[in-house]
Coordinates of C-alpha atoms and ligand atoms in Angstrom, one line a residue:
X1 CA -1.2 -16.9 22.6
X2 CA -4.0 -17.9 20.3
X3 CA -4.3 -21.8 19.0
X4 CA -5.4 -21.4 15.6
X5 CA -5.6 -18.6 13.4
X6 CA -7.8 -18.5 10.3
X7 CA -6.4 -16.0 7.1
X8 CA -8.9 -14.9 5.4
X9 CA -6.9 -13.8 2.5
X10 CA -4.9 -15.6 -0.8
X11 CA -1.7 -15.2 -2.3
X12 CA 1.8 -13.9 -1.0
X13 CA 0.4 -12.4 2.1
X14 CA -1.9 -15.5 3.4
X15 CA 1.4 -17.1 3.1
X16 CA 3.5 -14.7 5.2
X17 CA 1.4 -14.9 7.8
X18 CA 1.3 -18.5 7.8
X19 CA 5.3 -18.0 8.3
X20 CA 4.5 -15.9 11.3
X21 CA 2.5 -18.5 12.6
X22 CA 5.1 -21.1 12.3
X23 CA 7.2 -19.3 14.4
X24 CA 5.0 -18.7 17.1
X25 CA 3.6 -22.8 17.0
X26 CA 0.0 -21.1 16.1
X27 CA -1.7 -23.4 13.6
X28 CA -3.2 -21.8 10.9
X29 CA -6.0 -22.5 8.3
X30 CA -6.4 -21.2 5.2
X31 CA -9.2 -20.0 3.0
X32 CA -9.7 -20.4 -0.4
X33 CA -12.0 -20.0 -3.4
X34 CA -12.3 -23.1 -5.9
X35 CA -10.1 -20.6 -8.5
X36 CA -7.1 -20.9 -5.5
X37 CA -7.0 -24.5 -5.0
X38 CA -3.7 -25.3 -6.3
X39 CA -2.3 -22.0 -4.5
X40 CA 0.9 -22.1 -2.0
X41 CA -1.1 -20.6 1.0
X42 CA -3.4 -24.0 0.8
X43 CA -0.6 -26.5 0.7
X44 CA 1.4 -24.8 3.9
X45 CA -1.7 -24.0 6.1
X46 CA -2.3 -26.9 8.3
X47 CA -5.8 -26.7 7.1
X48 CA -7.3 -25.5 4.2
X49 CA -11.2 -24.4 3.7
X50 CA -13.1 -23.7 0.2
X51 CA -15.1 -20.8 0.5
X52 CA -16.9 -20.4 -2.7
X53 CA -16.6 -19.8 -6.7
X54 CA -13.8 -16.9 -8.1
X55 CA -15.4 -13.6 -7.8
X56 CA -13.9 -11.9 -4.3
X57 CA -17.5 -11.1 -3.6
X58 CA -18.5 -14.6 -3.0
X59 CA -15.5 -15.7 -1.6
X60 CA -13.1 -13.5 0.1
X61 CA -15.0 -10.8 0.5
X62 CA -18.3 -13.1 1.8
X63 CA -18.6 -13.0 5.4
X64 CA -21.4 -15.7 5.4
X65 CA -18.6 -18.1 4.5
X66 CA -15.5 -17.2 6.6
X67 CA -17.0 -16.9 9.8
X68 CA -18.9 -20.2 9.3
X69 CA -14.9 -21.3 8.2
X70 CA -13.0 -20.1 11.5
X71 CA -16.3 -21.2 13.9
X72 CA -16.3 -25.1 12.2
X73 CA -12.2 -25.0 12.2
X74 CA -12.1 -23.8 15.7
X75 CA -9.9 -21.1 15.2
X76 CA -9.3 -18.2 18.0
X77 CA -8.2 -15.4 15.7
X78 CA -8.3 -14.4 12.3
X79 CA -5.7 -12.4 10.4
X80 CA -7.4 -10.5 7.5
X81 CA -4.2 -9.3 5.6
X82 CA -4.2 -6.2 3.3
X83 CA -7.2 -5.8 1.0
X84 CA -10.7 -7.4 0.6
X85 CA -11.7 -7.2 4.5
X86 CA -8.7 -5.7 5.8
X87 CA -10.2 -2.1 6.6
X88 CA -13.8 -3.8 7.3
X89 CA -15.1 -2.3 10.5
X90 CA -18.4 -5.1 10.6
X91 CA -16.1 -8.1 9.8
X92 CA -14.0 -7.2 13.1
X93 CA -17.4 -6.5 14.9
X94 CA -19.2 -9.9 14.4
X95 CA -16.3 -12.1 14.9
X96 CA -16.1 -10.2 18.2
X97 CA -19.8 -11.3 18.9
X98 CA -18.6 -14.8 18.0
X99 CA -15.9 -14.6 20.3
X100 CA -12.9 -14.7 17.7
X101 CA -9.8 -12.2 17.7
X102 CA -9.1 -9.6 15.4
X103 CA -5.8 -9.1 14.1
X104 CA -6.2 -4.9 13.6
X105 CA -7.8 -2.2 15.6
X106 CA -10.6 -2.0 17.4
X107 CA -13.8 -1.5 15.4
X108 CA -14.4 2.1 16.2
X109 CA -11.1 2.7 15.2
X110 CA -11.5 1.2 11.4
X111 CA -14.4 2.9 11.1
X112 CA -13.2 6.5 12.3
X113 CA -10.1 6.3 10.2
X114 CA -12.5 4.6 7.3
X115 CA -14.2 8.3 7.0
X116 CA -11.4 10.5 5.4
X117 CA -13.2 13.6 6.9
X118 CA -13.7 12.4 10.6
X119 CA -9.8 11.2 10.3
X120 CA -8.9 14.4 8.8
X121 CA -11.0 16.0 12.0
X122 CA -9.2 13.4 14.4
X123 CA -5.8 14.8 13.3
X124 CA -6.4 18.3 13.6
X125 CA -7.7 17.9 17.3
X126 CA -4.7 15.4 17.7
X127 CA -2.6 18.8 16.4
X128 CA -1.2 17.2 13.9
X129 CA -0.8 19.4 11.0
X130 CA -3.2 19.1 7.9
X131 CA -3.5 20.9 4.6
X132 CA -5.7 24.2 4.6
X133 CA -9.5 22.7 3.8
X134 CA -12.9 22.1 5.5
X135 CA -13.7 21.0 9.0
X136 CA -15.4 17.7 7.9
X137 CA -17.7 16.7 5.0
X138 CA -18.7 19.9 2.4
X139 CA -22.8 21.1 3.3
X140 CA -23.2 22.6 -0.4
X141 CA -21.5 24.5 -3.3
X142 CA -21.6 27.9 -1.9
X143 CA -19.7 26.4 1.6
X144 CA -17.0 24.9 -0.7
X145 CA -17.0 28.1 -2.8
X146 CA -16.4 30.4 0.1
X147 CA -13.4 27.8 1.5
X148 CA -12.0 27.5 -2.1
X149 CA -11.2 31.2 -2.1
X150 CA -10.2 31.1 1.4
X151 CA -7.3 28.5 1.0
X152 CA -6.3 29.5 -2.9
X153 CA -6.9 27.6 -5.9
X154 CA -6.3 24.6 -7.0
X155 CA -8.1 22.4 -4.5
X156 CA -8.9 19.1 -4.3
X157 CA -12.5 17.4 -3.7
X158 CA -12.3 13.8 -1.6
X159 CA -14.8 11.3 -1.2
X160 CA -14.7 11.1 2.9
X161 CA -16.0 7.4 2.0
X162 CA -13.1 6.8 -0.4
X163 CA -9.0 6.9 0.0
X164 CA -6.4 5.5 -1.8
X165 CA -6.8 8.0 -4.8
X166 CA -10.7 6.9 -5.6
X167 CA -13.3 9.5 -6.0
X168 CA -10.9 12.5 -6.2
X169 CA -11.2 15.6 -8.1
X170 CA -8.5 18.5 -8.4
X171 CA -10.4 22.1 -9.2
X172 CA -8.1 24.7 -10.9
X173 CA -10.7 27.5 -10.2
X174 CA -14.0 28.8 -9.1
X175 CA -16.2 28.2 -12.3
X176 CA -15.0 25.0 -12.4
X177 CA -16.0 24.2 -8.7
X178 CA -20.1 23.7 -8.2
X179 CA -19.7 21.0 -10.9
X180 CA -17.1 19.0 -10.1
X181 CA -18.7 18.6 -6.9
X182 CA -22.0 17.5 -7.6
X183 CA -19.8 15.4 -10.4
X184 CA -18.1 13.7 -7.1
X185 CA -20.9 13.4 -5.0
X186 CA -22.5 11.4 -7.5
X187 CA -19.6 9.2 -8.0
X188 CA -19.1 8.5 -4.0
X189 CA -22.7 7.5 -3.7
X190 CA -22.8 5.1 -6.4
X191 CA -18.9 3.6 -5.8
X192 CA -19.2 3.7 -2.1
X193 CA -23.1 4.5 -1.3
X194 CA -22.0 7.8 0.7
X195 CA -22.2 11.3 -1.4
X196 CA -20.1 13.1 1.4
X197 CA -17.0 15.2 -0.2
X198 CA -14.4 17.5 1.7
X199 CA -11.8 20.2 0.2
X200 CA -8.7 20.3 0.8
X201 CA -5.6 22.7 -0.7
X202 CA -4.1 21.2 -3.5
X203 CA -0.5 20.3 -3.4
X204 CA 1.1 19.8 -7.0
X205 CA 4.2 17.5 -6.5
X206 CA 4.4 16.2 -3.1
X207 CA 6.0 12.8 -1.7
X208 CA 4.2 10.3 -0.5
X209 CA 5.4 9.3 3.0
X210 CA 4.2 7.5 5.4
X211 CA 5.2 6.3 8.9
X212 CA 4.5 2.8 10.4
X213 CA 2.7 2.9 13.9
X214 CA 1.6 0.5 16.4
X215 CA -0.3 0.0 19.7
X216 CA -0.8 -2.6 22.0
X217 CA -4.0 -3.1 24.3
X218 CA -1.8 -1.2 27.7
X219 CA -1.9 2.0 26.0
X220 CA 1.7 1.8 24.4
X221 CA 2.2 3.4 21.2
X222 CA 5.2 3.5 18.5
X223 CA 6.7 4.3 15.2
X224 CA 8.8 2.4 13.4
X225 CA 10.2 4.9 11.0
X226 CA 9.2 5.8 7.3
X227 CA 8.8 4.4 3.9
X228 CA 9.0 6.8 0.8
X229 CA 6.3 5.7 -1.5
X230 CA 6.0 8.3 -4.3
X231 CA 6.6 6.0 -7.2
X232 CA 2.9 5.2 -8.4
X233 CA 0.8 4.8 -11.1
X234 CA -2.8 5.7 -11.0
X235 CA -2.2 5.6 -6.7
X236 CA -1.1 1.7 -7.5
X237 CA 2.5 1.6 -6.1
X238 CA 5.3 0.7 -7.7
X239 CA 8.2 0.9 -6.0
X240 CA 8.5 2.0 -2.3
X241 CA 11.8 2.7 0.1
X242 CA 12.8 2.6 3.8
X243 CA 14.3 5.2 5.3
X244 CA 12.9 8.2 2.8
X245 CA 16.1 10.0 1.2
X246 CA 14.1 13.5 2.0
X247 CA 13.6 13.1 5.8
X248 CA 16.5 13.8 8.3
X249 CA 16.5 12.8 11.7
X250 CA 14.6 16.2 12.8
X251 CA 11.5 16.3 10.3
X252 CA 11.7 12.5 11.1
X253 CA 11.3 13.0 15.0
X254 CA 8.6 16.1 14.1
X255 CA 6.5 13.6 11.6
X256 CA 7.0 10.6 13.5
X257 CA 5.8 12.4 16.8
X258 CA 2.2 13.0 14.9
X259 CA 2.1 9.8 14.1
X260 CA 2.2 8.8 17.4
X261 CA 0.1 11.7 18.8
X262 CA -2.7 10.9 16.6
X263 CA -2.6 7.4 17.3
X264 CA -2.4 7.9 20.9
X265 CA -5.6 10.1 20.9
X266 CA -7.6 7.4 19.4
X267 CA -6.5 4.5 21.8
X268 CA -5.2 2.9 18.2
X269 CA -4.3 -0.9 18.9
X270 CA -2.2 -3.3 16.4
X271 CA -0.2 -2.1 13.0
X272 CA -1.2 0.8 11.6
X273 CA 0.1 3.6 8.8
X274 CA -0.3 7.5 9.2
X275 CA 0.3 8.7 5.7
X276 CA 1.4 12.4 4.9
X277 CA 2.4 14.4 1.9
X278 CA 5.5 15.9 2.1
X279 CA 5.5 19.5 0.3
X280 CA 9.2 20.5 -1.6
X281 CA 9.5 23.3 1.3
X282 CA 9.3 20.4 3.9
X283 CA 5.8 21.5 5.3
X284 CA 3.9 18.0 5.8
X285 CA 0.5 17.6 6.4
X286 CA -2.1 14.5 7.5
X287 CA -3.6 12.5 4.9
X288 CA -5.0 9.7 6.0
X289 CA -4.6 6.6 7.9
X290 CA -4.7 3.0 6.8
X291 CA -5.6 0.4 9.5
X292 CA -3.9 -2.7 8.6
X293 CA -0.8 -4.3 7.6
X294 CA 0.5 -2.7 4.1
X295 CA 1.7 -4.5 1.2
X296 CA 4.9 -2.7 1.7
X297 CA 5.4 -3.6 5.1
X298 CA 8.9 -5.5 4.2
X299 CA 10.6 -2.6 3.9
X300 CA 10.3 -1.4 7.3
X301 CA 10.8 -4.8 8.6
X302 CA 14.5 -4.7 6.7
X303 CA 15.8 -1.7 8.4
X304 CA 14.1 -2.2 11.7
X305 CA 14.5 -6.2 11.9
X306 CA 11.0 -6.2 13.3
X307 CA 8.7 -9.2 12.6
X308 CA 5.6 -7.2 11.8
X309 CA 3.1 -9.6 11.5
X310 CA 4.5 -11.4 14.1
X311 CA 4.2 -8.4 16.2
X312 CA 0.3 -7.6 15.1
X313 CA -0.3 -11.6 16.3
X314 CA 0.8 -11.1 19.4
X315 CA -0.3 -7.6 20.1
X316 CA -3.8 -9.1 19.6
X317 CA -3.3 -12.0 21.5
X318 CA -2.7 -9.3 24.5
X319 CA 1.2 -9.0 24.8
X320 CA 3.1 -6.0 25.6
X321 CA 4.7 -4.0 22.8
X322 CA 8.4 -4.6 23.6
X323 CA 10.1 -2.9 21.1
X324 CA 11.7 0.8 21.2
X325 CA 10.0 3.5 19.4
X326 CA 11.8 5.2 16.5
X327 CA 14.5 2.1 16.2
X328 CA 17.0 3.9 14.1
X329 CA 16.9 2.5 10.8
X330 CA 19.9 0.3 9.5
X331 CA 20.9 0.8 6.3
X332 CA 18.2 1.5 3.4
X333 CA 16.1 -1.0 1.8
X334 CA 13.7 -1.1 -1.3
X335 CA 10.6 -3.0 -2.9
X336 CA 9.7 -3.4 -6.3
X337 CA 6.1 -4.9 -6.8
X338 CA 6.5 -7.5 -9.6
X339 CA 3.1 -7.5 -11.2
X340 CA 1.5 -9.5 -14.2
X341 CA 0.9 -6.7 -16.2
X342 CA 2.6 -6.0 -19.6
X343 CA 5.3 -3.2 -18.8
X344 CA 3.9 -1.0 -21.7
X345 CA 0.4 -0.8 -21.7
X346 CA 0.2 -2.3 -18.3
X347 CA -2.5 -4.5 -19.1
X348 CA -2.9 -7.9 -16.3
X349 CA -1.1 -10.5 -18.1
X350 CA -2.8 -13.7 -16.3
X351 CA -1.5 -17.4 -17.0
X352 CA 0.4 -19.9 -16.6
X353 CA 4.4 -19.3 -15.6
X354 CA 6.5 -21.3 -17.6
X355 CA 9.6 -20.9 -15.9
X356 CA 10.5 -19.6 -12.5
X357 CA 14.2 -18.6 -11.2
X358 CA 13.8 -16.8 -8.3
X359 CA 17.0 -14.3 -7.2
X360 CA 19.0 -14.8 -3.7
X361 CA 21.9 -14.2 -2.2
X362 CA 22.9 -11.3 0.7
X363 CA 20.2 -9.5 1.1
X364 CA 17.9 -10.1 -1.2
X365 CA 13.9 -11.2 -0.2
X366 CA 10.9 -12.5 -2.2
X367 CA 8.0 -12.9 -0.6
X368 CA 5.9 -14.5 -3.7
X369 CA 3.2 -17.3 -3.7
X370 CA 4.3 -18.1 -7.4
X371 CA 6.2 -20.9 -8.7
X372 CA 6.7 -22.9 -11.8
X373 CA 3.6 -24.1 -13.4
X374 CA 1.6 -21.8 -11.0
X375 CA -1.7 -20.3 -13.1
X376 CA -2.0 -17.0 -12.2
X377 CA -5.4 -16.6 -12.2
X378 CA -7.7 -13.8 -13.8
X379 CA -9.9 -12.5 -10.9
X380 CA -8.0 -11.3 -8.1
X381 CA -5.0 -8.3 -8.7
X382 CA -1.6 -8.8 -10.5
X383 CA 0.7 -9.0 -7.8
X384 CA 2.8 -12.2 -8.3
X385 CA 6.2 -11.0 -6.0
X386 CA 7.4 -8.3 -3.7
X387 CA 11.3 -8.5 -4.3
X388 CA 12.7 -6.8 -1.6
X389 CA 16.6 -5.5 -1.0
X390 CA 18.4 -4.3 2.0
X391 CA 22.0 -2.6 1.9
X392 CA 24.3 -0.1 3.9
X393 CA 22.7 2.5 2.1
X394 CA 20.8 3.5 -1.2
X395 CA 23.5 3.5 -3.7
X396 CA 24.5 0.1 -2.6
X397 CA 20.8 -0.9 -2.6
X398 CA 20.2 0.3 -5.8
X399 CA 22.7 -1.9 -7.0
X400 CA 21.3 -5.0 -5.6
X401 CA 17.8 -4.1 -6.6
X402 CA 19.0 -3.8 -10.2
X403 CA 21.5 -7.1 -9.8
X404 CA 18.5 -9.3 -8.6
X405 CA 16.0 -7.9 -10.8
X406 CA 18.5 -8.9 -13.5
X407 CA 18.7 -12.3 -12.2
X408 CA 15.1 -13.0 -11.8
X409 CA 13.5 -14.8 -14.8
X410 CA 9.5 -15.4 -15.2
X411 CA 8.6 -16.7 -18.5
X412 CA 5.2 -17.4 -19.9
X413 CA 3.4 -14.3 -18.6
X414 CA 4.4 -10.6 -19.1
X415 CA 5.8 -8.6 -15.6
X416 CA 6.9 -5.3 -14.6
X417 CA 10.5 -6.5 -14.0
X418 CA 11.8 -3.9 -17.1
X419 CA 9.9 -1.3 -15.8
X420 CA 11.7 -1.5 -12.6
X421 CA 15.0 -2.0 -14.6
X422 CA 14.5 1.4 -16.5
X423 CA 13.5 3.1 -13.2
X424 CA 16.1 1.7 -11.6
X425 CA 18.7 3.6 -14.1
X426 CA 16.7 7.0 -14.0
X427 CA 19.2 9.9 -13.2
X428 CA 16.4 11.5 -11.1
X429 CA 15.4 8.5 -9.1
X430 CA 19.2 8.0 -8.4
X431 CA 19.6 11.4 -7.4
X432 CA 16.5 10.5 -4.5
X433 CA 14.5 13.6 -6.5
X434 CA 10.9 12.1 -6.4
X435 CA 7.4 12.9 -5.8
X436 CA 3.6 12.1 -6.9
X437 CA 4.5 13.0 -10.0
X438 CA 7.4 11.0 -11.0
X439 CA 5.8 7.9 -12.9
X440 CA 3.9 10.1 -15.2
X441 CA 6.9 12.1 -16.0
X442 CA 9.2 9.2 -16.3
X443 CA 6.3 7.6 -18.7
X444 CA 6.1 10.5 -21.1
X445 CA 9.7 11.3 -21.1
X446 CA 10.3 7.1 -22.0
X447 CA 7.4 7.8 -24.7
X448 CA 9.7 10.7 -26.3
X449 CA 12.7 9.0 -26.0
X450 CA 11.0 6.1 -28.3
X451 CA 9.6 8.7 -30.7
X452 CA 12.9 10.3 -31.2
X453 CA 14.4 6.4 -31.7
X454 CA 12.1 5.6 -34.3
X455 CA 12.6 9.1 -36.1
X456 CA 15.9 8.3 -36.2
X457 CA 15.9 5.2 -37.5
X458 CA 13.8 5.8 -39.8
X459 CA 15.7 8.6 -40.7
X460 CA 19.0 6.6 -41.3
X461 CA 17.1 4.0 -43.3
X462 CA 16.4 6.6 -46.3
X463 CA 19.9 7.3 -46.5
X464 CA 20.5 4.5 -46.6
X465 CA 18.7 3.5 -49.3
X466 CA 19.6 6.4 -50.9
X467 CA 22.9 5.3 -50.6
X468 CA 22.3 1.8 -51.8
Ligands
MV4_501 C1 -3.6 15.0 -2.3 C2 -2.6 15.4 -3.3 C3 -2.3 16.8 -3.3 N1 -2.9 17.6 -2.5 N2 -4.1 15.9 -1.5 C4 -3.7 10.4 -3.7 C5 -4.0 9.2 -2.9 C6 -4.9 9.8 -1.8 N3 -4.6 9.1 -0.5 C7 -4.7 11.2 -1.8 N4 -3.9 11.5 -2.9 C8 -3.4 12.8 -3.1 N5 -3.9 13.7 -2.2 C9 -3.8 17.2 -1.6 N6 -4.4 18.0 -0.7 C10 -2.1 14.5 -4.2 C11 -2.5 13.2 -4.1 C12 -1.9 12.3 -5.0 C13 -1.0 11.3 -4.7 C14 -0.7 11.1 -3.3 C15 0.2 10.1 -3.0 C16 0.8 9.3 -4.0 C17 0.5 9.5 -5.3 C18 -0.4 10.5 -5.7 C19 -0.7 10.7 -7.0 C20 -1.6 11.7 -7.4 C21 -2.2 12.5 -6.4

């Protein structure tokens, strides 16, 4: 087991893996940039390191800082989190020349999954099913012209450089198509410095699901069940949920055997997730693959009782994975991401946090770096708590998300907490009916409900002063 392991990361995840650490009697040090220096994940890391000024770029994000950190500090390992240089194929490479563990994949790995094309390639040879679409990155217009009419409008145009929702493009039909490419190779070379683009069909109102995997260094490879994650705004999510409510056990054994497939075919080490979409006929397709721990990871940690950071620690350190693949999942659990935003407009809402009652009871998790008289501050995103429920099954849950939610005060800046309330109450999201297209459909039908509200009160006002 490794001595020492350095985070190079801030806020509620720097501070779960300094948990993980605790357990295992690893010391840790943390990193942190002179706008973090009154932050949780300082005070409970046995050391602490300044790395530089606010901006990510020169501080979490700068590699001529943290490597100097773990090398002066002594450290054997370093855990990179989610984020900043979670998915960052160099960062893993040169503290391998420097003779310091990575807690992730093997280079090769991050950077073959980091190109949505080669992934997308990877999984077809791996037979796991994708969408109708090209081979790997589009040559020219007339190519993606040809495809296009071969797989049906609408398609979709991906930056092979990008993921997560950046640099996409959906094309409703041919005379639409030359442009929006050249549009989108334009935009991946200046957000990522790579112009390549591939097609895929478009699917209108899928689910987002995606199944946790992991591999150790003996050539063992698992999958520790699902998590539903179609509540999103602008491909932030919102709310995610362990086990999905549209799987059952046999689409979860066919899905969950790709997962495994593909990650057997590329030797994957360490936490990993395989997401798919999930078309309304049940037909699911590849997406991509993230290599690292996910800020949702909780959930599958609920229904599983998996450590999983603990697991990724000592997976690295060389250990055998010893748990069973496709655990059956006990009972249902659910995460809503408690952000700094204003619930409206959903604009960050940095500052100070007046007041600070956290919920408990059965349960009920927070895994939060925030406390009272914490200064949230204005440079890094708005995530300020991952409440986190587990019941017997979703109803029950439900219930406990809403009852905790109710019970969890933070004054002094603006969170998401009522948007989670109202979406917690949503006859469609209790009913399990979601997809990609949820959020904006909840968000416009909210917007109407108002419109009508204020018509009518408006409305009741002239009579009564009509009345009066
Ligand atoms: C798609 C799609 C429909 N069809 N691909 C968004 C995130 C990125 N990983 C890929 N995304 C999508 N890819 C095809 N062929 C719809 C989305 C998508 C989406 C996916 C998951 C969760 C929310 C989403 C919101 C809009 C679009």
């Amino acid at each position: 087991m490794f001595k020492k392991i350095l985070i190079a990361n801030r806020g509620e995840i720097a501070l779960r893996v300094i948990h993980a650490c605790r357990e295992l009697g690893v010391e840790t040090v943390a990193v942190y940039s002179t706008a973090d220096r009154d932050s949780l994940h300082v005070l409970y890391a046995d050391e602490a390191v300044c790395i530089g000024p606010p901006p990510s770029s020169e501080s979490y994000l700068k590699l001529s800082a943290l490597i100097p950190a773990a090398e002066i500090t002594g450290a054997d390992a370093v855990h990179p989190g989610y984020g900043f240089l979670a998915e960052n194929a160099h960062f893993a490479e040169v503290l391998g020349e420097c003779r310091i563990a990575w807690i992730g994949p093997r280079p090769e790995t991050i950077r073959l999954m980091g190109d949505k094309a080669a992934a997308r390639r990877t999984a077809i040879e791996a037979r796991v099913p994708v969408l109708p679409g090209s081979e790997g990155a589009l040559p020219d217009a007339r190519t993606a012209e040809k495809l296009a009419a071969k797989v049906g409008y609408p398609v979709i145009l991906k930056a092979a450089a990008g993921g997560g929702g950046r640099g996409m493009r959906v094309v409703q039909g041919r005379e639409e198509l030359a442009g929006q490419l050249s549009t989108a190779r334009e935009e991946a070379e200046k957000a990522f410095g790579d112009g390549s683009i591939y097609l895929e069909k478009y699917l209108p109102e899928p689910r987002h699901i995606e199944f946790q995997v992991f591999g150790d260094a003996h050539g063992n490879v698992i999958h520790l069940g699902e998590r539903e994650c179609s509540i999103q705004r602008r491909h932030q999510k919102l709310l995610e949920e362990a086990p999905s409510p549209a799987l059952d056990a046999e689409l979860r054994r066919r899905m969950g055997d790709s997962a495994v497939r593909l990650c057997q075919d590329v030797g994957y080490q360490n936490a990993g997730t395989i997401e798919f979409l999930l078309d309304t006929d049940g037909s699911f397709y590849f997406m991509e693959m993230n290599t690292r721990i996910q800020v949702e990871h909780p959930v599958t940690e609920m229904v599983t009782d998996v450590d999983l950071v603990r697991l990724q620690i000592e997976v690295a350190a060389g250990e055998r994975l010893s748990v069973p693949s496709a655990l059956p999942a006990r009972g249902h659990a659910i995460e809503c991401r408690i952000n700094a935003e204003d619930p409206e407009r959903f604009r960050p809402s940095p500052g100070k946090i007046s007041t600070f009652h956290p919920p408990g009871g059965p349960g009920v998790r927070l895994d939060t770096h925030a406390y009272e008289d914490y200064v949230i501050p204005p440079y890094y995103d708005s995530l300020v708590a991952k409440l986190i429920v587990h019941d017997q099954d979703r109803p029950k849950a439900i219930a406990r998300m809403a009852r905790a939610l109710d019970t969890f005060v933070i004054e002094g800046v603006q969170t998401s907490i009522p948007l989670h309330q109202e979406v917690l109450r949503d006859p469609a999201f209790r009913r399990g009916e979601l997809s990609t297209k949820f959020m904006e459909r909840f968000l416009d039908e909210r917007r109407a409900r108002r419109a009508a509200a204020e018509e009518a009160a408006a409305a009741a006002a002239v009579e009564e002063e009509a009345l009066g």
